[in-house]
Amino acid sequence: MTATPASRRGGHLPRRLSAAFWFAVPFVALAVIWAIAVELSGVERRIFPQVTDVASAFAEMWRSGDLFTHTGASLRRMGLGVIAALLTGIPFGVLLGSSRVAAAFFAPLLRFSVALAGIAWIPFATLWLGYGERAVVFIVWNAMFFALAYNTMLGVQRIPTQLIRAARSMGTPRHRMFVEVLLPGALPNIVTGLRVGLGYGWRGLVAAEIIAASAGLGYSIFLAQKYFRTDIIIAGMIIIGALWLVIDRALLAPLERRTVERWGMKAVNL
Amino acid sequence: MTNITPSTSGAGQPHPKPGPPKARFRPWLVRMGENRVVRTFGPFVPVILLWWIIAELEVFPSAFFVGPGTVFEKFDELIAKGILPAYLGDSLERLFYGVLFGMLIGVPAGFIVAMSAWARKLTWPLLMFFQAIADIAWLPIVIVWFGFSLTAVTFVIVYTIVFPLMISIVSGVEQVPRDVVRAARSLGAGRLQVFTEVILPGALPAVATGIRTGLGYGWRALIAAEIIVGTSGVGFLMFDSRRAQEVTGVFVGMIVLGVLWFALDALVLAPFERRTIERWGMIRTAEAGR
Amino acid sequence: MRTLEISNLHKEFVDAYTGQTVVAVGDVSFSIEQGEFVSVLGPSGCGKTTVLNIVAGFDTQTSGSVLVGGKQVDGPSPERGVVFQSFALFPWKTVLGNVTFGLRMRGVPRADREAVAHQYLELVGLQGFEAKYPHELSGGMQQRLGVARVLANEPEVMLMDEPFASVDAQTRRKLQEELTGIFETKRPTVFFVTHDVDEAVFLADRVVVLSSRPSQVAEIVTVPLERPRHWRSALDNPDFRHTVTYLTDLLAAGEPNADESEDAPETSAAAGAVGEG
Ligand SMILES: Nc1ncnc2c1ncn2[C@@H]1O[C@H](COP(=O)(O)OP(=O)(O)O)[C@@H](O)[C@H]1O
Ligand SMILES: [Mg+2]
């Protein structure tokens, strides 16, 4: 294998430092403005906590272990839901995309379902599966499934006919088309679907935890609201945001870099 | 030049390959398939039929699953009592205010960030971060600040719309070809004219995309907020029914939400996208692909 | 031995919107011998791609027959490899992955298929690029890969549909010369579709000229050029120039909308006859 150029992976140290600096500056500025604003406005700190309050709430959650319990519970549910959605949504989408009739039939149904996916199913989920773990995982799966299936279907439909013909004329058996052509060919759209779906799934997770769980980040901030602990609420919100950025940077971005970008396949916007 | 022979001139040519019965059904099916209404709503007919059959066969207990008939009666009842129209009105009002303020803030803010390198450098990480805090996670703190009120729900919807809109606009402005900007410059356009004549129309499709993405999230936020804040609205109707173990109300709510989204899509989103995206020739690949 | 035999090929399309029938291929018959290079030449829209697609098995004829190696064509198969105008390389596979694709589909063991692949990559001058992805190659290199990918399967006939139409003029000349070189060393059977007269003559042993729609074989012209061929000498060769002029006239006569047809009575009459037939 050819060595990856330094700028691609490791990067030059000064450049990386500068990037980190410019990433941090806005956050530091925001924290300073926040601190000054709370100080000068004289707002009640129970309503709008000071930066330091949030920091100590965070430390408290760390020490008591609540932070890890809740984060762990949320990530576990998210993981289960995402895996279930990948295993079901992508094959279903490929199946629909490879038949024009099936695609024409299911397209409006899927668009309808995408619009409703996730949060709107919480009443059903809790009614059918009871309050708790299963309902939350169901919501994450449901939020992602339709977006993933719909985009996969679009992706398969957009594979150039010539590519499918090329594969067939080189003797690709029908059952191998899925792995050899349809899946990689649809990947740009699958990634789009994954992005959209994960966004819905993450929101669905938080909402479902608020309503239907007894652990997890969504639950913890809602519980804090009942006790008027705004410091804990804001600490929880920051954790939710940071986790999402980690999911995006650690999972989605590398996936995109290694596949769609590496192969020079530009994603088609919806 | 086009040498289209009217009807089948090749009557003497046998047709050995394609199956004849399929050929006879084809024109009828094709004509049906071309009708937009049929194409959009046709698939729902078998689905409703399937729903009805499953309910009739009592595959699931009726506490969990009811048929179209029961749902329709409930629908009728809720309209007669005035509950559904009132709740629907409340939901739409919240969505309207949310989208209105979301656009009033998001569009100018998006263009400012897109046009100024400094604004971009300073706000981009924050934009990413605030977009990452799932809007629904704002509900608890918003409830502390504004109580269980219209303001609380609207705040969350505005929040969901502003960030996708801004991010879309920035990428839309980036995608305006540099040569087009240069062409306008060399034809004598000033900075302001480049903005109004080239960048603004060029980024319009991105605005449309941003609104669609934002509404997708805003819509979910509305439902979640109505469930959690719980005073009125379609989301509340659903959760209230669920609390009373009345599955019929949940079905009614789901259908209302679905129909509402279809109407929103057909009456507001799609026409706006047609005017912007298709007019500027950015889309169309979907049809041409196959 | 006849590798490809096309007899009385006829193809009609039903236009999806108007419902009208379009005759894409009127009545086409010709054959290709083993190890022969045949160019199919005709004005654009005359149905060349349609004929090729039928031979490839992507489309089915309305009537007539296509035999390859004595067998009726039934669907795509690796014995009829296709080089596409759009290259149709798999963007998610490396150069090596693209060349070994067909062999892998046939279950050839890894070591064997890599040996074969290297041999063909060397043939087209792509050694050293094995680990690159198609989008990292120039247009000319991409189409070299397209050719290697097909030849690695050792098909009975290689089908090429205007393979050099989307590369720049200079590269096209080079690719044409390389293709004759490959043909002269490997002697595959080639069915080459083009609307470029120079290209058709330079490459082929025989040129099949199709009339405009509904297409028929207007004439089959044997190219009186020695091999090996090079552009430098071909351009100075009177036989080459005569053949090109002859074919150019033939195409101009068959074109109903040729610019001169207004003031040249005999050509417009000929065009009318073709249009009706
Ligand atoms: N799938 C199709 N449906 C309808 N008409 C077609 C189809 N494919 C080709 N045609 C028509 O058949 C004619 C011949 O096309 P083609 O074989 O692509 O010509 P060429 O390759 O010689 O330029 C054209 O007029 C084209 O419009
Ligand atoms: Mg063609």
PDB file of C-alpha atoms in Angstrom, chain A residues 1-2 8 100 159-173 176-177 179-188 258-265, chain C residues 53 56-59 75-82 84 86-93 98 101-107 131-136 149-150 153:
ATOM      1  CA  MET A   1       0.000   0.000   0.000  1.00  0.00           C
ATOM      2  CA  THR A   2       1.115   3.505  -0.714  1.00  0.00           C
ATOM      3  CA  ARG A   8      -4.178  13.387   5.293  1.00  0.00           C
ATOM      4  CA  ARG A 100     -39.057  -0.379 -10.494  1.00  0.00           C
ATOM      5  CA  ILE A 159     -26.613   3.479  -9.857  1.00  0.00           C
ATOM      6  CA  PRO A 160     -25.791   4.067 -13.529  1.00  0.00           C
ATOM      7  CA  THR A 161     -27.353   1.370 -15.702  1.00  0.00           C
ATOM      8  CA  GLN A 162     -23.971   0.891 -17.380  1.00  0.00           C
ATOM      9  CA  LEU A 163     -22.397  -0.245 -14.108  1.00  0.00           C
ATOM     10  CA  ILE A 164     -25.035  -2.895 -13.586  1.00  0.00           C
ATOM     11  CA  ARG A 165     -24.658  -3.982 -17.203  1.00  0.00           C
ATOM     12  CA  ALA A 166     -20.882  -4.117 -16.877  1.00  0.00           C
ATOM     13  CA  ALA A 167     -21.181  -6.373 -13.849  1.00  0.00           C
ATOM     14  CA  ARG A 168     -23.715  -8.623 -15.507  1.00  0.00           C
ATOM     15  CA  SER A 169     -21.666  -8.920 -18.688  1.00  0.00           C
ATOM     16  CA  MET A 170     -18.714 -10.032 -16.579  1.00  0.00           C
ATOM     17  CA  GLY A 171     -20.768 -12.906 -15.278  1.00  0.00           C
ATOM     18  CA  THR A 172     -21.906 -11.648 -11.874  1.00  0.00           C
ATOM     19  CA  PRO A 173     -24.563 -14.033 -10.558  1.00  0.00           C
ATOM     20  CA  ARG A 176     -23.790 -11.594  -5.698  1.00  0.00           C
ATOM     21  CA  MET A 177     -25.040  -8.325  -7.192  1.00  0.00           C
ATOM     22  CA  VAL A 179     -22.561  -7.179  -2.254  1.00  0.00           C
ATOM     23  CA  GLU A 180     -20.616  -6.492  -5.438  1.00  0.00           C
ATOM     24  CA  VAL A 181     -22.593  -3.656  -7.012  1.00  0.00           C
ATOM     25  CA  LEU A 182     -25.809  -2.555  -5.331  1.00  0.00           C
ATOM     26  CA  LEU A 183     -24.450  -1.953  -1.853  1.00  0.00           C
ATOM     27  CA  PRO A 184     -21.269  -0.072  -2.809  1.00  0.00           C
ATOM     28  CA  GLY A 185     -23.062   1.735  -5.641  1.00  0.00           C
ATOM     29  CA  ALA A 186     -25.761   3.010  -3.319  1.00  0.00           C
ATOM     30  CA  LEU A 187     -23.341   3.927  -0.565  1.00  0.00           C
ATOM     31  CA  PRO A 188     -23.343   7.698  -1.150  1.00  0.00           C
ATOM     32  CA  ARG A 258     -12.811   5.778   3.571  1.00  0.00           C
ATOM     33  CA  THR A 259     -15.546   4.996   1.117  1.00  0.00           C
ATOM     34  CA  VAL A 260     -17.458   7.642  -0.753  1.00  0.00           C
ATOM     35  CA  GLU A 261     -14.645  10.196  -0.769  1.00  0.00           C
ATOM     36  CA  ARG A 262     -11.892   7.672  -1.393  1.00  0.00           C
ATOM     37  CA  TRP A 263     -13.770   6.280  -4.364  1.00  0.00           C
ATOM     38  CA  GLY A 264     -14.485   9.710  -5.780  1.00  0.00           C
ATOM     39  CA  MET A 265     -18.242   9.203  -5.632  1.00  0.00           C
TER      40      MET A 265
ATOM     41  CA  ASN C  53     -26.859  -3.954 -26.713  1.00  0.00           C
ATOM     42  CA  ALA C  56     -24.359  -7.975 -25.389  1.00  0.00           C
ATOM     43  CA  GLY C  57     -27.644  -9.394 -24.120  1.00  0.00           C
ATOM     44  CA  PHE C  58     -28.805  -6.164 -22.471  1.00  0.00           C
ATOM     45  CA  ASP C  59     -31.756  -5.874 -24.819  1.00  0.00           C
ATOM     46  CA  GLY C  75     -28.695 -12.396 -21.608  1.00  0.00           C
ATOM     47  CA  PRO C  76     -25.325 -10.916 -20.726  1.00  0.00           C
ATOM     48  CA  SER C  77     -22.384 -13.250 -20.398  1.00  0.00           C
ATOM     49  CA  PRO C  78     -18.626 -12.935 -19.912  1.00  0.00           C
ATOM     50  CA  GLU C  79     -18.079 -14.464 -23.347  1.00  0.00           C
ATOM     51  CA  ARG C  80     -19.264 -11.103 -24.734  1.00  0.00           C
ATOM     52  CA  GLY C  81     -17.317  -8.450 -22.833  1.00  0.00           C
ATOM     53  CA  VAL C  82     -18.405  -4.837 -23.218  1.00  0.00           C
ATOM     54  CA  PHE C  84     -18.520   1.261 -22.545  1.00  0.00           C
ATOM     55  CA  SER C  86     -18.808   5.946 -20.152  1.00  0.00           C
ATOM     56  CA  PHE C  87     -16.084   3.479 -19.021  1.00  0.00           C
ATOM     57  CA  ALA C  88     -18.461   2.019 -16.389  1.00  0.00           C
ATOM     58  CA  LEU C  89     -15.606   1.175 -14.055  1.00  0.00           C
ATOM     59  CA  PHE C  90     -16.537   0.312 -10.487  1.00  0.00           C
ATOM     60  CA  PRO C  91     -15.563   3.404  -8.506  1.00  0.00           C
ATOM     61  CA  TRP C  92     -15.378   1.398  -5.274  1.00  0.00           C
ATOM     62  CA  LYS C  93     -12.793  -0.997  -6.636  1.00  0.00           C
ATOM     63  CA  ASN C  98     -11.687  -3.901 -11.541  1.00  0.00           C
ATOM     64  CA  PHE C 101     -13.683  -8.675 -11.128  1.00  0.00           C
ATOM     65  CA  GLY C 102     -14.778 -10.987 -13.920  1.00  0.00           C
ATOM     66  CA  LEU C 103     -12.301 -13.696 -12.910  1.00  0.00           C
ATOM     67  CA  ARG C 104     -13.523 -13.495  -9.330  1.00  0.00           C
ATOM     68  CA  MET C 105     -17.102 -13.905 -10.503  1.00  0.00           C
ATOM     69  CA  ARG C 106     -16.049 -17.107 -12.217  1.00  0.00           C
ATOM     70  CA  GLY C 107     -14.353 -18.371  -9.088  1.00  0.00           C
ATOM     71  CA  ALA C 131      -3.745   0.247  -5.996  1.00  0.00           C
ATOM     72  CA  LYS C 132      -5.277   3.401  -7.480  1.00  0.00           C
ATOM     73  CA  TYR C 133      -8.983   4.040  -7.695  1.00  0.00           C
ATOM     74  CA  PRO C 134     -10.546   4.784 -11.104  1.00  0.00           C
ATOM     75  CA  HIS C 135     -11.255   8.438 -10.302  1.00  0.00           C
ATOM     76  CA  GLU C 136      -7.547   8.961  -9.775  1.00  0.00           C
ATOM     77  CA  ARG C 149     -10.987  -5.600 -17.625  1.00  0.00           C
ATOM     78  CA  VAL C 150     -12.755  -7.190 -20.584  1.00  0.00           C
ATOM     79  CA  ASN C 153     -11.935 -12.584 -19.237  1.00  0.00           C
TER      80      ASN C 153
END
